[in-house]
mmCIF file of C-alpha atoms in Angstrom:
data_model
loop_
_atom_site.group_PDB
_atom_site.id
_atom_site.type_symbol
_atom_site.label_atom_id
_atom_site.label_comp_id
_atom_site.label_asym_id
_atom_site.label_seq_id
_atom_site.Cartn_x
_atom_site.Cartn_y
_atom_site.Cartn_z
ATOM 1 C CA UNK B 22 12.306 -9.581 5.300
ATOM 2 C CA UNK B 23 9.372 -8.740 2.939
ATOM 3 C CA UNK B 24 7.407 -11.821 1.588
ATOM 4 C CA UNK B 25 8.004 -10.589 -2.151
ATOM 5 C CA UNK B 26 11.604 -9.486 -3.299
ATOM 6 C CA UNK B 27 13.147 -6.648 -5.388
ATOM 7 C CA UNK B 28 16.336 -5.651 -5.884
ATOM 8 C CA UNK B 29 17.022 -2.530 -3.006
ATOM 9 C CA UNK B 30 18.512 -0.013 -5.426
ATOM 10 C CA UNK B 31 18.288 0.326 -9.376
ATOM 11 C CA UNK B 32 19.733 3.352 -11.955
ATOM 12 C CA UNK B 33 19.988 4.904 -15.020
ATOM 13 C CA UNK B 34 21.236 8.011 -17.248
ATOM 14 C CA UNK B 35 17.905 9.914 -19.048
ATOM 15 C CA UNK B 36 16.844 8.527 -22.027
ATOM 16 C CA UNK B 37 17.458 5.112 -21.081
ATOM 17 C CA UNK B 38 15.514 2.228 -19.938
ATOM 18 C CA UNK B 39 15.464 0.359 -16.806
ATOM 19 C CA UNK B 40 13.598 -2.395 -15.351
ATOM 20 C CA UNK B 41 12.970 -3.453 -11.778
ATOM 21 C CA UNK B 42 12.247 -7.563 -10.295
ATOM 22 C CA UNK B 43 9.604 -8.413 -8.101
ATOM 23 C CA UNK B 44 9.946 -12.568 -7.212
ATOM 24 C CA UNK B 45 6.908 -14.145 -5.322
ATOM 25 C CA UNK B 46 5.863 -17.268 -4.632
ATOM 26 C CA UNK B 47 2.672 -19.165 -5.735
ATOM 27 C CA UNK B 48 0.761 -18.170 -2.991
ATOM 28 C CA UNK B 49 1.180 -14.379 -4.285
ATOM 29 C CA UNK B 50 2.397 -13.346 -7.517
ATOM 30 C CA UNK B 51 1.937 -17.176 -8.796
ATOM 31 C CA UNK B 52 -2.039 -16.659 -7.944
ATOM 32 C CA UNK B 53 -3.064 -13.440 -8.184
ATOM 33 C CA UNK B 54 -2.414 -9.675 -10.330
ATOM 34 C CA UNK B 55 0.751 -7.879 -8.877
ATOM 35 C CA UNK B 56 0.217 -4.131 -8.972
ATOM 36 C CA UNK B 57 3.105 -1.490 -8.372
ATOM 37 C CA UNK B 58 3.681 1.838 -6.812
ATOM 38 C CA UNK B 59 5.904 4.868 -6.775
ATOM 39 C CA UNK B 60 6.613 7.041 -4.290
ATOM 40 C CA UNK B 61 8.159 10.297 -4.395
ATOM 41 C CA UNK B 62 10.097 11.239 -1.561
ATOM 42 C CA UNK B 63 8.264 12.721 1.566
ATOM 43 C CA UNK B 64 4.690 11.383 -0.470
ATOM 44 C CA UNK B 65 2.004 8.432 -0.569
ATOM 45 C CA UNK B 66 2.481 6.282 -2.451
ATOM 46 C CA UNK B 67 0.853 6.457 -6.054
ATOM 47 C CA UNK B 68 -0.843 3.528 -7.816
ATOM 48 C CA UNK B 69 1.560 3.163 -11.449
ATOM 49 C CA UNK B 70 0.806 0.048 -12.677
ATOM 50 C CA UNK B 71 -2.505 -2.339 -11.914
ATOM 51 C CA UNK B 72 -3.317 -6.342 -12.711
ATOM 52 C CA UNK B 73 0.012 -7.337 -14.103
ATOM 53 C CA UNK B 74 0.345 -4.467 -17.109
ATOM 54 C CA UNK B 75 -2.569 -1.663 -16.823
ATOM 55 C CA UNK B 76 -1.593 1.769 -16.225
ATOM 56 C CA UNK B 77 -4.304 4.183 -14.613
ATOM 57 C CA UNK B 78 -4.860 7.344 -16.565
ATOM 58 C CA UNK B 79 -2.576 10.085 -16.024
ATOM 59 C CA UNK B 80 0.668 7.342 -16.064
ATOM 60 C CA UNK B 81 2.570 8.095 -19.089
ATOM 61 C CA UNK B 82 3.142 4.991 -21.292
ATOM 62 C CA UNK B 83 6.712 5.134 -20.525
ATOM 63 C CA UNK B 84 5.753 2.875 -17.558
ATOM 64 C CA UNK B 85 4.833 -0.731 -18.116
ATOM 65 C CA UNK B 86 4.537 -4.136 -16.310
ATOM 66 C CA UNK B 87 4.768 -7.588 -16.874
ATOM 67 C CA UNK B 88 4.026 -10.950 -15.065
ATOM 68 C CA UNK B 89 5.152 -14.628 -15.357
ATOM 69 C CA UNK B 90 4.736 -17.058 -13.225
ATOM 70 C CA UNK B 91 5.917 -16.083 -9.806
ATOM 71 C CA UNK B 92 7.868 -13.185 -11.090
ATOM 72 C CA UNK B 93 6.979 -9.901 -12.390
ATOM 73 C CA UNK B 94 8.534 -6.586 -13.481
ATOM 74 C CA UNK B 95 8.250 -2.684 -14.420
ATOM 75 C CA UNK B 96 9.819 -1.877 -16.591
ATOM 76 C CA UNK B 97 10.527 2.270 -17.292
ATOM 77 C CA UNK B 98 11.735 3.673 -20.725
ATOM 78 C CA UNK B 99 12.877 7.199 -21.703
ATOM 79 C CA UNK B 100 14.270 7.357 -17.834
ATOM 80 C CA UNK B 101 13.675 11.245 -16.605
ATOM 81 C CA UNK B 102 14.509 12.974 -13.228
ATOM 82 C CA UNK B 103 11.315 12.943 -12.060
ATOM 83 C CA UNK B 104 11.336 9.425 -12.232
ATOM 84 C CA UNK B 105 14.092 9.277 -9.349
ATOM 85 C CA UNK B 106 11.653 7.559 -6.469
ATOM 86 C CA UNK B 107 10.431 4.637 -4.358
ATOM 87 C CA UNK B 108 8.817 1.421 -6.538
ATOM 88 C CA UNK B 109 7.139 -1.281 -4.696
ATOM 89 C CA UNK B 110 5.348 -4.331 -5.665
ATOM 90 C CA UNK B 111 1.901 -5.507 -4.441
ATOM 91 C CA UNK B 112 -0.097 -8.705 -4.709
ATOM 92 C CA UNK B 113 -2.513 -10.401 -2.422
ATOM 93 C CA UNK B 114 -1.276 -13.797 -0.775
ATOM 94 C CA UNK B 115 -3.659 -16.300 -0.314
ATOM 95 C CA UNK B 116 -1.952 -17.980 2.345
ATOM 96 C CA UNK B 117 -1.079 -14.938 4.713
ATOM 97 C CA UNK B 118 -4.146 -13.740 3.893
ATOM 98 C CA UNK B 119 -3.226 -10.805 3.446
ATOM 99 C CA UNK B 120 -1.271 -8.151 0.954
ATOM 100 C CA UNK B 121 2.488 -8.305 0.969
ATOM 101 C CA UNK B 122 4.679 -5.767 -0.620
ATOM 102 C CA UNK B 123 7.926 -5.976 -1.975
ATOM 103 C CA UNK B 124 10.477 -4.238 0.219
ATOM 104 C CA UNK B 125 10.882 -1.479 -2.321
ATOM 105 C CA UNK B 126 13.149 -0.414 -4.963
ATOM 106 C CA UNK B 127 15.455 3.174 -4.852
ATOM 107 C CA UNK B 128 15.763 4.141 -8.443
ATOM 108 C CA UNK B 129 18.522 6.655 -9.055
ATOM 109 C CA UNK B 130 18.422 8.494 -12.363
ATOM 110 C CA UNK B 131 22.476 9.787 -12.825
ATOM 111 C CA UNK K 24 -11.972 15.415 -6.021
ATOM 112 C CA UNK K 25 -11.423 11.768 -3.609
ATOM 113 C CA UNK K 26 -9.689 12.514 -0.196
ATOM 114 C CA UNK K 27 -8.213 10.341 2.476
ATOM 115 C CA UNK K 28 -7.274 12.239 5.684
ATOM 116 C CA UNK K 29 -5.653 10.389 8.315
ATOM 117 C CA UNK K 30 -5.578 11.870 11.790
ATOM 118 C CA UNK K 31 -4.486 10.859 15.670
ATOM 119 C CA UNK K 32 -0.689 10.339 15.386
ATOM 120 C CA UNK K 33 1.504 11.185 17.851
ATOM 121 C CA UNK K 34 3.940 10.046 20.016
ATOM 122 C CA UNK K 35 3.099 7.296 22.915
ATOM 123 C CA UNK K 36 4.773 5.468 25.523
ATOM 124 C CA UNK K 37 5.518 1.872 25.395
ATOM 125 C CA UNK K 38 2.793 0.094 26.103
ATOM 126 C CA UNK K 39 0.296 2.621 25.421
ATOM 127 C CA UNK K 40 -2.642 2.543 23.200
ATOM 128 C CA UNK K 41 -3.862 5.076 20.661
ATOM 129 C CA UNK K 42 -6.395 5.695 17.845
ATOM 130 C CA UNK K 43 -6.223 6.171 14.262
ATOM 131 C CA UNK K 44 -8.919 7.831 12.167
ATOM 132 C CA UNK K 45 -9.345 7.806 8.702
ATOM 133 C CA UNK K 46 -11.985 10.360 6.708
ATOM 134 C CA UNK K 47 -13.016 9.730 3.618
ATOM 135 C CA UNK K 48 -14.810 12.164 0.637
ATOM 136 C CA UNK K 49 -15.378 11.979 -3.151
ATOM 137 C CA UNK K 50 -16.016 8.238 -3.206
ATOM 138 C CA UNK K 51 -18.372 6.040 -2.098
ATOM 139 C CA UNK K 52 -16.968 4.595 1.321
ATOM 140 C CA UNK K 53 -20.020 2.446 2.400
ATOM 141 C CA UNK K 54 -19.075 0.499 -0.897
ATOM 142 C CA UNK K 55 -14.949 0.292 -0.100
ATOM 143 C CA UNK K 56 -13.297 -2.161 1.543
ATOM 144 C CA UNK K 57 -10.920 -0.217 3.279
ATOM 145 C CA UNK K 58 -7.161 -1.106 4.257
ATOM 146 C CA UNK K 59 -4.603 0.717 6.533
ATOM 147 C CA UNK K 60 -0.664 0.086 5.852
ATOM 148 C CA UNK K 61 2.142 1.668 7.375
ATOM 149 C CA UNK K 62 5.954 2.267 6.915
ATOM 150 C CA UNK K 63 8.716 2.481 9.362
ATOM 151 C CA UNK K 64 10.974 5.314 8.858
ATOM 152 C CA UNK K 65 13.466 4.667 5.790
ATOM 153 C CA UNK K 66 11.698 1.715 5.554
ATOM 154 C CA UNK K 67 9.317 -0.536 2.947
ATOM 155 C CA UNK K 68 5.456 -0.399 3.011
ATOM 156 C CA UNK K 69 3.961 -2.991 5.453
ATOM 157 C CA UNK K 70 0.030 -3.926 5.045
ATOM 158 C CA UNK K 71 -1.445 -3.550 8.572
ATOM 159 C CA UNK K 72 -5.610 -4.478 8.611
ATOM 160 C CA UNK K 73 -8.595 -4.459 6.122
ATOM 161 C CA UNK K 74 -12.442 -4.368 6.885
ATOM 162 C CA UNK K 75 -14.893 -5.064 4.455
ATOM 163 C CA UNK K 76 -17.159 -2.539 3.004
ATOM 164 C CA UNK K 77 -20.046 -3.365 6.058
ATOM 165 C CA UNK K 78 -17.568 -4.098 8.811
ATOM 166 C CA UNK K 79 -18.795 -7.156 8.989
ATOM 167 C CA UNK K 80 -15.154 -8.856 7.885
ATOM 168 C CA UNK K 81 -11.484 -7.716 9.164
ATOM 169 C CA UNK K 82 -8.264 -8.977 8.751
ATOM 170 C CA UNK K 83 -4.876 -8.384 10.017
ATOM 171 C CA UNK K 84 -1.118 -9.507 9.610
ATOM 172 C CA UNK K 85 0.260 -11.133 12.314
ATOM 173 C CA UNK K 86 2.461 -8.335 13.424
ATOM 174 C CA UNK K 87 -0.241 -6.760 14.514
ATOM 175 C CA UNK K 88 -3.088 -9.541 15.597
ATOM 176 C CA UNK K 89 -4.298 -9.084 19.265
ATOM 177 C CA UNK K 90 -2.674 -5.713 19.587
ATOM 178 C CA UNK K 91 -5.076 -3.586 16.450
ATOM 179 C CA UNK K 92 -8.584 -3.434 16.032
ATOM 180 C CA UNK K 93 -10.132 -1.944 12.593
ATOM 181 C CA UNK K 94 -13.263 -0.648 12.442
ATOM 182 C CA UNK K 95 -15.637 1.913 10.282
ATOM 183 C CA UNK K 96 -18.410 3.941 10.482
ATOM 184 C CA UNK K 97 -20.349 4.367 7.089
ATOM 185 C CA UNK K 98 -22.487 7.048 8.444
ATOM 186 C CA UNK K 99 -19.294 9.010 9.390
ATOM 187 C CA UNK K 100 -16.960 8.166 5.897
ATOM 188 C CA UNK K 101 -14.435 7.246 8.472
ATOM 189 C CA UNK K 102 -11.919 4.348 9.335
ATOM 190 C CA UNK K 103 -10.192 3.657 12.128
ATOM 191 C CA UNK K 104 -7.503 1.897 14.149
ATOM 192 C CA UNK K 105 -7.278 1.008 17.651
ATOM 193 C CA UNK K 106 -3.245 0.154 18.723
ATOM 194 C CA UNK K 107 -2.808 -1.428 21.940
ATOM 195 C CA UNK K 108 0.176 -2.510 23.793
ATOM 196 C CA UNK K 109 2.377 -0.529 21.062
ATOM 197 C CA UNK K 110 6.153 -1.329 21.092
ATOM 198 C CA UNK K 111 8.825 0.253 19.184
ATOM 199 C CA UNK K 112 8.270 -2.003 16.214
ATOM 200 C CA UNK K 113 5.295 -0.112 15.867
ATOM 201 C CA UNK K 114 6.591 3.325 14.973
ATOM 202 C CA UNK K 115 5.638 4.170 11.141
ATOM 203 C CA UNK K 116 3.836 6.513 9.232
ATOM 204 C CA UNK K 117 0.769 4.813 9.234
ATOM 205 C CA UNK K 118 -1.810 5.337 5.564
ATOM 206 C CA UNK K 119 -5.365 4.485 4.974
ATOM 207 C CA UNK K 120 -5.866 3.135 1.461
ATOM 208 C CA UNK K 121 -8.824 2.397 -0.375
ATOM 209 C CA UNK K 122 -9.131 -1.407 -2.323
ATOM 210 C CA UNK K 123 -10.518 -1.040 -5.531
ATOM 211 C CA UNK K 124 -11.886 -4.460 -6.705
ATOM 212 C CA UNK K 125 -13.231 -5.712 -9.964
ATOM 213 C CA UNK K 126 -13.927 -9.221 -11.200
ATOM 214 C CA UNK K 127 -10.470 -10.714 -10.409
ATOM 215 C CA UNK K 128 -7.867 -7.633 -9.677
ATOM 216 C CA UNK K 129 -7.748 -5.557 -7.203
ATOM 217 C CA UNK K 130 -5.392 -2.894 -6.349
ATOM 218 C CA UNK K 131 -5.108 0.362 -3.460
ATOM 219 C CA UNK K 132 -5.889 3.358 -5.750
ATOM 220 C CA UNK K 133 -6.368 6.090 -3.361
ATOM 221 C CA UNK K 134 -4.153 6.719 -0.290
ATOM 222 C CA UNK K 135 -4.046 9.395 2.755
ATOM 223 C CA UNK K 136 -0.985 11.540 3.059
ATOM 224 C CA UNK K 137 -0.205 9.177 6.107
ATOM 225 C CA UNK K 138 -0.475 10.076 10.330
ATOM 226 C CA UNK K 139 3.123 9.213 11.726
ATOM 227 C CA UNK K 140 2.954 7.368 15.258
ATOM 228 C CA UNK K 141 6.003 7.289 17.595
ATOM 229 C CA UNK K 142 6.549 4.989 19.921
ATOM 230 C CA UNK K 143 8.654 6.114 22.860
ATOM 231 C CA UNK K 144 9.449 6.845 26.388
#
């Protein structure tokens, strides 16, 4: 049971947009940036998006993140294949003490 | 070009103890507060341990308190993780990741390609 919570499984057809929960608490999310990850199958994971909405360089603008209150989301438009991976959420709890991840989201592109 | 390689997997009995090691190039390490998290197979990421940049302050989920030790040597650019008393609970790919902080946010932008431990008899 992961301390933050997504959805297990999301999808799309190409071209379209799709957008994946991440629910906290105000100990996490409620307190502090959420970040997000993908990863590809067989890889590390890969940093996407960083405090709430900033996308390292490299991450095509497609990708994008938002945060209110305890909840947050990614959000992908103009879904492509090579989209088709892992996406976790990420924020430090101040009561655990600790990070806590979400317990991952499959995202099938159809 | 920034590297994590993780190294010392393997497959141990119940009970057993082994040691994770963590090397680290193209960054600044001695300035990194460093972080190890693993994931079961098929499963979600779990966050393990973090040290501070000078060792001096560690941290671990509960899971895992009593059992892991992190520890670092700057000198070295290298991380590492003592598992004792390892059950099967504890089998996972395990990754070092690097915590980048500024001001307010922080986030794990560099990760290893992961050492897989295997707990079994």
């Amino acid at each position: 049971q992961s301390v933050l919570t997504q959805p297990p499984s999301a999808s799309g057809t190409p071209g379209q947009r799709v957008t994946i929960s991440c629910s906290g608490s105000s100990s996490n999310i409620g307190s502090n940036t959420v970040n997000w990850y993908q990863q590809l199958p067989g890889t590390a994971p890969k940093l996407l998006i960083y405090n709430n909405n900033q996308r390292p360089s490299g991450v095509p603008d497609r990708f994008s993140g938002s945060k209110s209150g305890t909840s947050a989301s990614l959000a992908i438009s103009g879904l492509q294949s090579e989209d088709e991976a892992d996406y976790y959420c990420e924020a430090w709890d101040d009561s655990l003490d600790g990070c806590v991840f979400g317990g991952g989201t499959k995202l099938t592109v159809l | 070009e920034v590297q994590l390689v993780e190294s010392g997997g393997g497959l141990v009995q119940p009970g057993g103890s082994l040691r994770l090691s963590c090397t680290a190039s193209g960054f600044t390490f001695s300035n990194s507060w460093m972080h190890w998290v693993r994931q079961a197979p098929g499963k979600g990421l779990v966050w393990v341990s973090r040290i501070s940049n000078d060792g001096s302050k560690t941290d671990y989920a509960d899971s895992v308190k009593g059992r892991f030790t992190i520890s670092r040597d700057n000198a070295q650019n290298t991380l590492y993780l003592q598992m004792n008393s390892l059950g099967a609970e504890d089998t996972a790919v395990y990754y070092c990741a690097r915590r980048y902080t500024s001001g307010s946010f922080y986030y794990f932008d560099y990760w290893g390609q992961g050492t897989l431990v295997t707990v079994s008899s």
